[in-house]
Coordinates of C-alpha atoms in Angstrom, one line a residue:
X1443 CA -36.7 34.3 3.9
X1444 CA -39.3 32.6 2.4
X1445 CA -41.8 29.7 2.6
X1446 CA -44.1 28.6 -0.4
X1447 CA -42.6 31.1 -2.6
X1448 CA -43.7 34.1 -0.7
X1449 CA -41.0 37.2 0.6
X1450 CA -41.3 37.8 3.7
X1451 CA -40.9 41.2 5.4
X1452 CA -41.4 42.2 8.8
X1453 CA -42.8 45.5 9.7
X1454 CA -42.5 47.1 13.3
X1455 CA -44.5 49.7 14.9
X1456 CA -46.6 50.4 18.2
X1457 CA -49.2 52.3 15.8
X1458 CA -51.8 49.3 14.9
X1459 CA -52.8 51.8 11.8
X1460 CA -49.8 52.1 10.6
X1461 CA -48.7 48.7 10.5
X1462 CA -52.4 47.7 8.9
X1463 CA -51.6 50.6 6.0
X1464 CA -48.2 49.1 5.7
X1465 CA -49.6 45.4 5.4
X1466 CA -52.3 46.6 2.9
X1467 CA -49.7 48.2 1.0
X1468 CA -46.9 45.9 0.6
X1469 CA -49.0 42.1 0.8
X1470 CA -49.3 41.0 -2.5
X1471 CA -49.1 37.1 -4.1
X1472 CA -45.3 37.2 -3.9
X1473 CA -45.0 38.8 -0.6
X1474 CA -46.2 37.8 3.2
X1475 CA -46.0 40.6 5.6
X1476 CA -45.4 39.7 9.3
X1477 CA -45.9 42.3 12.3
X1478 CA -44.6 43.3 15.6
X1479 CA -45.8 45.7 17.9
X1480 CA -42.7 46.5 20.0
X1481 CA -39.1 46.3 19.9
X1482 CA -38.5 42.9 21.2
X1483 CA -41.4 41.4 19.6
X1484 CA -39.8 42.6 16.6
X1485 CA -36.4 40.6 17.4
X1486 CA -38.6 37.4 18.1
X1487 CA -40.3 37.7 14.5
X1488 CA -36.9 38.3 13.0
X1489 CA -35.1 35.3 14.7
X1490 CA -38.1 32.8 13.9
X1491 CA -38.8 34.0 10.3
X1492 CA -35.4 35.3 8.9
X1493 CA -37.4 37.9 6.9
X1494 CA -35.9 39.4 3.5
X1495 CA -36.6 43.0 4.5
X1496 CA -37.5 44.7 8.0
X1497 CA -39.2 48.2 8.1
X1498 CA -38.7 49.9 11.8
X1499 CA -40.3 52.8 13.3
X1500 CA -37.7 54.6 15.6
X1501 CA -40.0 55.2 18.2
X1502 CA -41.5 52.1 20.0
X1503 CA -41.7 50.4 23.3
X1504 CA -39.6 47.4 24.4
X1505 CA -36.3 48.8 22.6
X1506 CA -36.9 51.4 20.0
X1507 CA -36.0 50.9 16.0
X1508 CA -31.9 51.8 16.9
X1509 CA -32.0 48.9 19.3
X1510 CA -33.4 46.6 16.9
X1511 CA -31.8 48.0 14.4
X1512 CA -27.8 47.7 16.2
X1513 CA -29.3 44.3 17.4
X1514 CA -30.1 42.9 13.9
X1515 CA -26.6 43.9 12.5
X1516 CA -24.5 41.9 15.4
X1517 CA -27.0 38.9 14.7
X1518 CA -25.7 36.1 12.3
X1519 CA -28.0 36.3 9.7
X1520 CA -28.8 40.2 10.1
X1521 CA -25.4 41.7 8.4
X1522 CA -26.8 42.3 5.0
X1523 CA -30.4 41.9 5.6
X1524 CA -32.0 45.2 4.2
X1525 CA -33.5 47.7 7.4
X1526 CA -35.8 50.6 6.5
X1527 CA -36.2 52.8 9.2
X1528 CA -39.5 55.0 9.6
X1529 CA -38.4 58.3 11.3
X1530 CA -40.3 62.0 11.6
X1531 CA -40.1 63.8 8.6
X1532 CA -38.1 66.7 10.0
X1533 CA -36.0 64.5 12.3
X1534 CA -32.6 64.7 10.7
X1535 CA -30.5 63.6 13.6
X1536 CA -33.1 60.5 13.6
X1537 CA -31.9 60.1 9.6
X1538 CA -28.3 60.3 10.8
X1539 CA -28.3 58.0 13.6
X1540 CA -30.5 55.7 11.4
X1541 CA -27.3 54.9 9.2
X1542 CA -24.8 54.9 12.2
X1543 CA -26.6 51.7 13.1
X1544 CA -26.6 50.2 10.1
X1545 CA -29.5 51.3 8.6
X1546 CA -30.2 50.3 5.1
X1547 CA -32.6 53.5 4.1
X1548 CA -35.4 55.6 5.8
X1549 CA -38.5 56.8 5.0
X1550 CA -40.1 59.7 6.6
X1551 CA -43.5 60.3 8.2
X1552 CA -46.0 61.2 6.8
X1553 CA -45.8 58.3 4.5
X1554 CA -46.7 58.2 0.6
X1555 CA -47.7 55.1 0.6
X1556 CA -47.7 54.7 -3.2
X1557 CA -44.1 55.6 -2.7
X1558 CA -43.4 53.2 -0.2
X1559 CA -44.1 50.0 -2.4
X1560 CA -42.2 50.8 -5.0
X1561 CA -39.5 51.9 -2.4
X1562 CA -39.4 48.6 -0.8
X1563 CA -39.9 46.6 -4.4
X1564 CA -36.6 48.2 -5.5
X1565 CA -34.8 47.2 -2.7
X1566 CA -35.9 43.7 -2.4
X1567 CA -34.5 43.6 -6.2
X1568 CA -30.9 45.5 -5.4
X1569 CA -31.0 43.2 -1.9
X1570 CA -31.3 39.9 -4.3
X1571 CA -28.9 41.0 -6.4
X1572 CA -26.2 41.4 -3.6
X1573 CA -27.1 38.6 -2.2
X1574 CA -26.4 36.7 -5.5
X1575 CA -23.3 38.2 -5.9
X1576 CA -22.2 37.4 -2.7
X1577 CA -23.2 33.9 -3.2
X1578 CA -21.0 34.0 -6.4
X1579 CA -18.1 35.2 -5.0
X1580 CA -18.3 32.7 -2.4
X1581 CA -18.7 29.9 -4.9
X1582 CA -15.6 31.4 -6.7
X1583 CA -13.5 31.3 -3.6
X1584 CA -14.5 28.2 -2.7
X1585 CA -13.5 26.7 -6.5
X1586 CA -10.2 28.8 -5.8
X1587 CA -9.1 28.0 -2.8
X1588 CA -10.7 24.3 -2.0
X1589 CA -10.4 20.9 -3.1
X1590 CA -13.9 20.0 -4.8
X1591 CA -13.4 16.5 -4.3
X1592 CA -12.5 16.1 -0.8
X1593 CA -13.8 19.9 0.1
X1594 CA -10.5 20.7 2.1
X1595 CA -8.3 23.8 1.2
X1596 CA -6.0 23.3 -2.0
X1597 CA -2.6 24.4 -2.6
X1598 CA -3.4 27.6 -3.4
X1599 CA -5.2 28.2 0.2
X1600 CA -2.0 26.6 1.4
X1601 CA 0.5 28.7 0.0
X1602 CA -1.4 31.7 1.1
X1603 CA -1.7 30.9 4.6
X1604 CA 2.1 29.4 5.4
X1605 CA 3.3 32.8 4.0
X1606 CA 1.6 34.5 7.0
X1607 CA 2.2 31.8 9.7
X1608 CA 5.9 31.6 8.5
X1609 CA 6.3 34.9 8.8
X1610 CA 4.7 34.9 12.1
X1611 CA 6.8 32.0 13.4
X1612 CA 9.9 33.8 12.3
X1613 CA 8.6 36.9 14.2
X1614 CA 8.5 34.8 17.5
X1615 CA 11.4 32.6 16.9
X1616 CA 9.5 29.0 16.9
X1617 CA 9.6 26.2 15.0
X1618 CA 6.9 24.2 12.6
X1619 CA 6.7 21.2 10.5
X1620 CA 5.2 20.3 7.4
X1621 CA 4.2 17.0 6.6
X1622 CA 3.9 15.9 2.8
X1623 CA 2.0 12.5 2.4
X1624 CA 1.4 10.4 -0.4
X1625 CA -0.6 7.3 -0.7
X1626 CA 1.2 4.4 -1.9
X1627 CA 0.3 2.6 -5.1
X1628 CA -2.6 4.7 -5.2
X1629 CA -3.0 4.8 -9.2
X1630 CA -3.5 0.8 -8.7
X1631 CA -7.1 1.3 -7.5
X1632 CA -7.9 3.5 -10.2
X1633 CA -6.6 1.0 -12.8
X1634 CA -8.3 -1.7 -11.0
X1635 CA -11.4 -0.2 -9.8
X1636 CA -12.2 2.5 -11.2
X1637 CA -11.8 6.2 -10.8
X1638 CA -15.0 6.6 -9.3
X1639 CA -13.7 4.3 -6.4
X1640 CA -10.6 6.3 -6.4
X1641 CA -12.3 9.3 -5.7
X1642 CA -14.3 7.9 -3.2
X1643 CA -11.5 6.7 -1.2
X1644 CA -10.0 10.1 -1.5
X1645 CA -12.8 11.4 0.5
X1646 CA -12.7 8.7 3.3
X1647 CA -9.0 9.3 3.4
X1648 CA -9.2 13.1 4.0
X1649 CA -12.0 12.3 6.4
X1650 CA -9.8 10.0 8.8
X1651 CA -6.9 12.4 8.6
X1652 CA -9.5 15.4 9.6
X1653 CA -11.0 12.9 12.3
X1654 CA -7.3 11.9 13.5
X1655 CA -5.7 15.3 13.3
X1656 CA -8.9 16.2 15.9
X1657 CA -8.3 13.8 18.1
X1658 CA -4.3 14.1 18.3
X1659 CA -3.4 15.2 21.4
X1660 CA -0.4 16.8 19.6
X1661 CA -2.5 18.7 17.0
X1662 CA -4.7 19.9 19.4
X1663 CA -2.1 21.7 21.8
X1664 CA -0.8 22.9 18.9
X1665 CA -4.2 24.4 17.3
X1666 CA -4.9 25.9 20.8
X1667 CA -2.3 28.2 21.0
X1668 CA -2.5 29.5 17.3
X1669 CA -4.3 32.9 17.4
X1670 CA -5.9 32.2 13.5
X1671 CA -6.9 29.1 12.8
X1672 CA -4.5 27.8 9.7
X1673 CA -5.3 25.2 7.1
X1674 CA -3.7 22.6 8.8
X1675 CA -5.0 19.9 6.6
X1676 CA -4.7 20.2 2.4
X1677 CA -5.0 18.7 -0.4
X1678 CA -2.3 18.8 -2.3
X1679 CA -4.0 17.5 -5.7
X1680 CA -4.7 13.9 -6.5
X1681 CA -3.6 11.3 -3.8
X1682 CA -1.4 14.2 -2.0
X1683 CA -2.1 15.6 1.3
X1684 CA 0.0 18.3 3.5
X1685 CA -0.4 18.9 6.9
X1686 CA 1.3 22.0 8.3
X1687 CA 2.4 21.9 12.2
X1688 CA 2.7 25.5 14.0
X1689 CA 4.4 26.2 17.3
X1690 CA 6.4 23.2 18.0
X1691 CA 8.6 22.5 20.8
X1692 CA 10.6 20.1 18.9
X1693 CA 10.8 17.7 16.0
X1694 CA 9.4 14.8 18.0
X1695 CA 6.1 16.4 18.0
X1696 CA 6.0 16.5 14.0
X1697 CA 6.9 12.9 14.4
X1698 CA 4.4 11.9 16.8
X1699 CA 1.7 13.6 14.5
X1700 CA 3.6 11.3 11.4
X1701 CA 3.3 8.1 13.6
X1702 CA -0.6 8.8 14.2
X1703 CA -1.1 9.5 10.9
X1704 CA 0.2 6.0 9.6
X1705 CA -1.1 3.8 12.4
X1706 CA -4.8 5.9 11.3
X1707 CA -4.5 3.8 8.1
X1708 CA -4.0 0.2 9.6
X1709 CA -7.9 0.1 9.1
X1710 CA -9.0 -1.0 5.6
X1711 CA -11.2 1.6 4.0
X1712 CA -14.9 0.5 3.1
X1713 CA -15.9 1.2 -0.4
X1714 CA -19.1 0.0 -1.0
X1715 CA -18.5 -4.1 -1.1
X1716 CA -14.8 -3.7 -0.9
X1717 CA -12.3 -3.6 1.9
X1718 CA -9.2 -1.4 0.5
X1719 CA -5.6 -1.4 2.5
X1720 CA -3.5 2.0 1.1
X1721 CA -0.7 2.8 3.2
X1722 CA 0.9 6.7 3.6
X1723 CA 4.5 7.3 2.8
X1724 CA 5.4 10.6 4.7
X1725 CA 8.2 13.4 4.3
X1726 CA 8.3 15.9 6.8
X1727 CA 10.5 19.3 6.9
X1728 CA 11.1 21.5 9.7
X1729 CA 10.9 25.5 9.5
X1730 CA 13.5 27.3 9.9
X1731 CA 16.2 24.4 9.5
X1732 CA 14.6 22.7 5.9
X1733 CA 13.4 26.1 4.9
X1734 CA 12.2 29.8 5.6
X1735 CA 9.6 30.3 2.7
X1736 CA 6.7 27.8 2.0
X1737 CA 8.2 26.6 -1.4
X1738 CA 11.5 25.3 -0.3
X1739 CA 9.7 23.8 3.0
X1740 CA 7.3 22.0 0.9
X1741 CA 9.6 20.7 -1.8
X1742 CA 11.9 19.5 0.8
X1743 CA 8.9 17.8 2.4
X1744 CA 8.5 16.5 -1.0
X1745 CA 11.8 15.0 -1.0
X1746 CA 11.2 13.3 2.3
X1747 CA 8.5 11.9 1.1
X1748 CA 10.0 10.1 -1.8
X1749 CA 12.7 8.7 0.4
X1750 CA 10.5 7.1 2.5
X1751 CA 8.9 5.7 -0.5
X1752 CA 12.2 4.3 -1.6
X1753 CA 12.6 3.2 1.7
X1754 CA 9.8 0.7 1.8
X1755 CA 6.6 2.8 1.9
X1756 CA 4.4 3.3 5.1
X1757 CA 7.0 5.1 6.6
X1758 CA 8.1 8.7 7.1
X1759 CA 11.3 10.5 6.8
X1760 CA 12.7 13.7 8.0
X1761 CA 14.5 15.7 5.5
X1762 CA 18.2 15.9 5.1
X1763 CA 20.8 17.9 2.8
X1764 CA 22.0 14.9 1.2
X1765 CA 18.4 14.0 -0.2
X1766 CA 18.9 16.9 -2.5
X1767 CA 21.5 15.5 -4.4
X1768 CA 20.2 12.3 -4.6
X1769 CA 16.7 13.4 -5.8
X1770 CA 18.5 15.1 -8.3
X1771 CA 20.8 12.2 -9.4
X1772 CA 17.1 10.6 -10.0
X1773 CA 15.5 13.1 -11.8
X1774 CA 18.4 12.5 -14.2
X1775 CA 18.2 9.4 -14.8
X1776 CA 13.9 9.7 -15.2
X1777 CA 14.9 11.9 -18.1
X1778 CA 17.9 9.8 -19.6
X1779 CA 15.3 6.9 -19.3
X1780 CA 13.1 8.5 -21.3
X1781 CA 15.6 9.2 -24.0
X1782 CA 16.5 5.7 -23.7
X1783 CA 13.7 4.4 -24.5
X1784 CA 14.0 6.6 -28.0
X1785 CA 17.4 5.9 -29.0
X1786 CA 17.2 2.2 -28.6
X1787 CA 19.6 1.8 -25.6
X1788 CA 16.8 -0.3 -23.8
X1789 CA 17.5 -3.7 -25.2
X1790 CA 15.8 -7.4 -24.3
X1791 CA 18.9 -9.9 -23.1
X1792 CA 18.0 -13.7 -23.1
X1793 CA 18.4 -16.4 -20.5
X1794 CA 17.5 -19.9 -22.2
X1795 CA 15.3 -22.5 -20.7
X1796 CA 16.2 -25.7 -21.3
X1797 CA 14.2 -28.9 -21.1
X1798 CA 14.9 -31.4 -18.6
X1799 CA 14.1 -34.4 -20.8
X1800 CA 16.4 -33.5 -24.2
X1801 CA 19.0 -31.2 -22.9
X1802 CA 17.7 -28.7 -25.8
X1803 CA 16.7 -25.0 -25.3
X1804 CA 13.0 -24.8 -26.0
X1805 CA 12.4 -21.1 -24.6
X1806 CA 14.2 -18.2 -23.2
X1807 CA 13.0 -15.8 -21.0
X1808 CA 13.7 -11.9 -22.2
X1809 CA 15.2 -9.6 -19.8
X1810 CA 15.5 -5.7 -20.1
X1811 CA 18.8 -4.1 -20.0
X1812 CA 19.7 -0.9 -20.7
X1813 CA 22.6 -0.1 -23.0
X1814 CA 23.5 4.1 -22.4
X1815 CA 25.1 4.9 -25.9
X1816 CA 28.4 6.2 -23.5
X1817 CA 29.0 2.8 -22.4
X1818 CA 28.5 0.8 -19.3
X1819 CA 24.9 -0.6 -18.1
X1820 CA 22.8 0.4 -16.2
X1821 CA 20.7 -2.5 -13.8
X1822 CA 17.3 -3.0 -13.6
X1823 CA 16.8 -2.4 -10.4
X1824 CA 18.2 1.1 -11.0
X1825 CA 15.8 1.9 -13.8
X1826 CA 12.3 -0.5 -13.2
X1827 CA 11.6 0.9 -10.1
X1828 CA 11.3 4.5 -11.9
X1829 CA 9.6 3.3 -15.1
X1830 CA 7.2 2.1 -12.8
X1831 CA 6.7 5.2 -11.0
X1832 CA 6.6 7.3 -13.6
X1833 CA 4.3 5.4 -16.1
X1834 CA 7.0 4.4 -18.4
X1835 CA 6.8 1.0 -17.4
X1836 CA 4.0 0.8 -20.2
X1837 CA 6.3 1.7 -23.1
X1838 CA 9.4 -0.2 -22.0
X1839 CA 7.1 -3.1 -21.6
X1840 CA 5.5 -2.7 -25.2
X1841 CA 8.9 -2.5 -26.4
X1842 CA 10.4 -5.7 -24.8
X1843 CA 7.0 -7.3 -26.2
X1844 CA 7.9 -6.3 -29.8
X1845 CA 11.4 -7.2 -29.6
X1846 CA 11.4 -10.4 -28.1
X1847 CA 8.4 -11.9 -30.8
X1848 CA 10.0 -10.3 -33.6
X1849 CA 13.0 -12.1 -32.5
X1850 CA 11.3 -15.1 -31.8
X1851 CA 10.2 -15.0 -35.3
X1852 CA 13.7 -14.2 -37.1
X1853 CA 14.7 -17.7 -35.0
X1854 CA 11.9 -19.8 -36.4
X1855 CA 12.5 -18.4 -39.8
X1856 CA 16.2 -20.0 -39.2
X1857 CA 14.5 -23.5 -37.9
X1858 CA 14.7 -22.8 -34.3
X1859 CA 11.1 -23.1 -32.7
X1860 CA 12.1 -21.1 -29.4
X1861 CA 9.3 -20.2 -26.8
X1862 CA 9.4 -16.6 -26.2
X1863 CA 8.6 -15.6 -22.0
X1864 CA 8.1 -12.4 -21.7
X1865 CA 7.7 -10.2 -18.2
X1866 CA 4.4 -8.5 -17.8
X1867 CA 4.3 -5.2 -15.5
X1868 CA 1.2 -5.0 -12.6
X1869 CA 1.0 -1.6 -14.9
X1870 CA 0.8 -3.5 -18.3
X1871 CA -1.2 -6.0 -16.7
X1872 CA -4.2 -3.6 -15.6
X1873 CA -4.3 -1.6 -18.9
X1874 CA -7.7 -2.3 -20.3
X1875 CA -6.6 -2.8 -23.8
X1876 CA -3.0 -5.0 -22.8
X1877 CA -4.9 -8.3 -25.0
X1878 CA -5.5 -6.0 -27.8
X1879 CA -2.0 -5.0 -27.6
X1880 CA -0.8 -8.2 -27.2
X1881 CA -2.8 -9.6 -30.0
X1882 CA -2.0 -6.6 -32.2
X1883 CA 1.8 -7.3 -31.6
X1884 CA 1.4 -11.3 -32.7
X1885 CA 0.0 -10.0 -36.0
X1886 CA 2.4 -7.5 -36.5
X1887 CA 5.6 -9.7 -36.0
X1888 CA 4.0 -13.2 -37.5
X1889 CA 5.1 -15.1 -34.5
X1890 CA 2.7 -17.9 -33.6
X1891 CA 1.1 -17.3 -30.4
X1892 CA 2.1 -21.0 -29.3
X1893 CA 5.3 -19.4 -29.2
X1894 CA 4.5 -16.4 -26.7
X1895 CA 4.5 -16.7 -23.1
X1896 CA 3.4 -14.2 -20.7
X1897 CA 4.6 -14.1 -17.1
X1898 CA 3.0 -12.5 -14.2
X1899 CA 3.8 -12.9 -10.5
X1900 CA 1.8 -14.2 -7.9
X1901 CA 0.8 -11.4 -6.2
X1902 CA -0.4 -9.3 -9.4
X1903 CA -2.4 -12.2 -10.5
X1904 CA -4.2 -12.3 -7.0
X1905 CA -4.6 -8.6 -6.2
X1906 CA -7.7 -9.0 -7.6
X1907 CA -8.4 -12.4 -8.5
X1908 CA -11.9 -12.5 -9.5
X1909 CA -11.4 -10.2 -12.1
X1910 CA -8.0 -11.4 -12.9
X1911 CA -9.5 -14.6 -13.9
X1912 CA -11.2 -12.6 -16.7
X1913 CA -8.1 -10.8 -17.8
X1914 CA -6.3 -14.0 -18.2
X1915 CA -9.2 -16.1 -20.1
X1916 CA -8.7 -13.1 -22.6
X1917 CA -4.9 -13.9 -23.2
X1918 CA -5.4 -17.5 -23.0
X1919 CA -8.1 -16.8 -25.6
X1920 CA -5.5 -15.4 -28.2
X1921 CA -3.4 -18.7 -28.1
X1922 CA -0.4 -17.6 -25.8
X1923 CA 0.7 -19.5 -23.0
X1924 CA 0.8 -18.3 -19.6
X1925 CA 2.8 -18.8 -16.5
X1926 CA 3.2 -17.6 -12.8
X1927 CA 6.4 -16.0 -12.1
X1928 CA 8.3 -16.2 -8.6
X1929 CA 5.5 -18.5 -7.4
X1930 CA 5.6 -19.3 -3.7
X1931 CA 7.0 -15.9 -2.8
X1932 CA 3.6 -14.3 -2.6
X1933 CA -0.2 -15.7 -1.1
X1934 CA -2.0 -18.0 -3.3
X1935 CA -5.0 -19.3 -2.7
X1936 CA -5.4 -22.9 -3.9
X1937 CA -8.7 -22.3 -5.1
X1938 CA -8.4 -19.5 -6.7
X1939 CA -5.2 -21.1 -8.5
X1940 CA -6.8 -24.3 -10.2
X1941 CA -9.5 -21.9 -11.7
X1942 CA -6.8 -19.3 -12.9
X1943 CA -6.0 -20.7 -17.0
X1944 CA -2.5 -20.7 -16.4
X1945 CA 0.2 -23.4 -18.3
X1946 CA 3.3 -23.1 -16.2
X1947 CA 4.7 -22.8 -12.7
X1948 CA 7.8 -21.0 -12.1
X1949 CA 9.6 -21.8 -9.0
X1950 CA 11.3 -18.9 -7.6
X1951 CA 15.2 -18.9 -7.6
X1952 CA 15.2 -18.2 -3.8
X1953 CA 13.9 -21.9 -3.1
X1954 CA 17.0 -23.5 -5.7
X1955 CA 18.3 -25.9 -3.3
X1956 CA 20.2 -29.4 -3.8
X1957 CA 19.7 -32.6 -1.8
X1958 CA 22.2 -31.8 1.2
X1959 CA 20.0 -28.5 2.1
X1960 CA 18.0 -28.2 5.0
X1961 CA 15.0 -30.7 4.8
X1962 CA 12.4 -27.9 5.1
X1963 CA 13.7 -26.6 1.8
X1964 CA 14.0 -29.3 0.1
X1965 CA 10.2 -29.9 1.6
X1966 CA 9.0 -26.3 0.1
X1967 CA 10.1 -27.6 -3.5
X1968 CA 8.9 -30.9 -3.5
X1969 CA 5.7 -29.3 -2.5
X1970 CA 5.1 -26.8 -5.3
X1971 CA 6.4 -29.9 -8.0
X1972 CA 3.7 -32.1 -6.5
X1973 CA 0.9 -29.0 -6.7
X1974 CA 2.0 -28.6 -10.2
X1975 CA 1.7 -32.1 -11.4
X1976 CA -1.8 -32.5 -9.7
X1977 CA -2.8 -29.3 -11.9
X1978 CA -1.5 -30.7 -15.1
X1979 CA 0.8 -27.6 -14.9
X1980 CA 4.3 -27.7 -16.2
X1981 CA 7.5 -25.7 -14.2
X1982 CA 10.4 -23.8 -14.7
X1983 CA 13.0 -23.8 -12.4
X1984 CA 15.1 -20.4 -11.9
X1985 CA 18.3 -20.0 -10.7
X1986 CA 19.9 -23.3 -11.4
X1987 CA 23.5 -23.0 -10.9
X1988 CA 24.7 -26.3 -10.2
X1989 CA 24.3 -29.7 -11.5
X1990 CA 23.4 -30.6 -8.0
X1991 CA 20.5 -28.3 -8.0
X1992 CA 19.0 -30.5 -10.5
X1993 CA 18.0 -34.0 -8.3
X1994 CA 15.4 -32.7 -6.3
X1995 CA 13.9 -31.7 -9.7
X1996 CA 13.8 -35.2 -11.2
X1997 CA 10.3 -36.0 -10.0
X1998 CA 8.7 -32.9 -12.8
X1999 CA 7.4 -34.6 -15.5
X2000 CA 7.3 -31.1 -17.5
X2001 CA 10.5 -29.3 -16.1
X2002 CA 12.3 -26.4 -18.3
X2003 CA 15.6 -25.5 -16.2
X2004 CA 17.0 -21.9 -16.4
X2005 CA 20.0 -20.4 -14.5
X2006 CA 23.6 -19.5 -14.9
X2007 CA 24.6 -23.3 -15.3
X2008 CA 23.8 -23.0 -19.0
X2009 CA 23.6 -19.4 -19.7
X2010 CA 23.5 -15.9 -18.4
X2011 CA 21.2 -13.4 -20.0
X2012 CA 23.1 -12.7 -23.3
X2013 CA 22.2 -10.4 -26.4
X2014 CA 19.9 -12.2 -29.1
X2015 CA 23.3 -13.3 -31.2
X2016 CA 25.0 -14.7 -28.6
X2017 CA 21.9 -17.1 -27.9
X2018 CA 21.8 -18.2 -31.6
X2019 CA 24.9 -20.7 -31.4
X2020 CA 23.4 -22.4 -28.3
X2021 CA 20.3 -23.3 -30.0
X2022 CA 22.1 -26.4 -31.6
X2023 CA 23.7 -27.0 -28.6
X2024 CA 22.3 -30.0 -26.3
X2025 CA 22.9 -29.6 -22.4
X2026 CA 22.6 -33.1 -21.3
X2027 CA 25.8 -33.7 -20.0
X2028 CA 25.3 -31.1 -17.6
X2029 CA 22.0 -33.3 -16.1
X2030 CA 24.0 -36.1 -15.0
X2031 CA 22.2 -36.0 -11.8
X2032 CA 19.2 -36.5 -13.2

């Protein structure tokens, strides 16, 4: 509408004198007047300059004022532009027709020029106020119905359109599908790389989903059949997205879209200098079998998505009725776990670590247990995954760290120097204040740092090796020992391994074998022992159940043994008597 700060006005009249007078009346430092001598020229000027206001004479050659006005009102840029028709003073029919074709106002001839100037200024102010209002409404609509991060329709938009489309599907008796997508382990991106990278990843995920849905034959066919455009892809908040498919012939079409989405994630996402791999878990619910309204369809798709995560992630699951009862049981378990943390039902058990040379217990590993007040025991593999998904793992981990350190201090005060090994979850390790937390617990418990060992899995420390080296150095500066748990089950670069400030390798129980085992199995254990010796690291062998397993470990200089051969994980009161025992008689094979 304006160039170099000037508002453009177009005056169209076949009378040159009238155009000159209009230009002299209206032109100013802030207004530039354009001219057109006929209707066709008026349209050319309008399309070229997009003026803020038009004055059209009713009687013009090559399209009269009414025709020009009607054309402009149908133009994409002319719906709201002010149009003043110039008519004869006693031409009532022209005035009525002016309004009928969409004119904003009219001016009768002969024109009173001072009044014309004031009238145009008033209409321009009113037009600007209207434009501001429209812009504000558009911005409010954008905020209300679109996700500000990805630009996708949001949950409110989705719910609004779903009701309409489901009603249409019900009337026409056809199927539809809801795909509920959640990014697997997205929180680790925010925890390790920061929220700015997490936001960039979400934008790239949204773009890739849009691109792949456009290219999908199934999706294209579904969209082509719809009489009204639907918000097929929506952002449901955070790392959750939904895809609504209408007019399906059978559930296989929803399956094809889900498979295409999963395949599209096989290519890493480029975030500046980083390549990030993230995978989707997808739940699918079908209309009308799995829900006849928007809320139920979404709820059941969400439930199915959770079961996709339980099934190993990076897959899809169709909703089944049995899922609801299982989901309810899981929700109850989550609520019970929150209460258990408050009511001291979560306690560490301890499993001895025996020195292969002396036969004495020199350390214990703290292993968390849930002992409900009503009796029984809930296995860790039932509640640890829930704790990780809900963020309760940080509270649980701190509890075990505190109780373990206080217990080790009690044993120290009674004359037994026992190193306390505490497992550190990925969630804990990625907390920016984890080192400060460990320092605080050591200070509060008065446990010497040399009696605390922190165990991290191989996969955790290798997730971002460069950054984790700095984290490990921080922890090491406290004076604690660092161990790599489950060594051999993940992937380690030896160039990184020698840079990690670690003290101990724990050989995973899955590698424990004896002299009668396959040569390949024995070779793996011997290779790990040789690696530990070359890097001057201690070794803890887990899963020792038989004396025959100890024989292949004899070459290790710094060897600790842990397993049922010596003791199962037990409560603290059962460890006390064991601290005075000697287990040399169990190591005759050495």
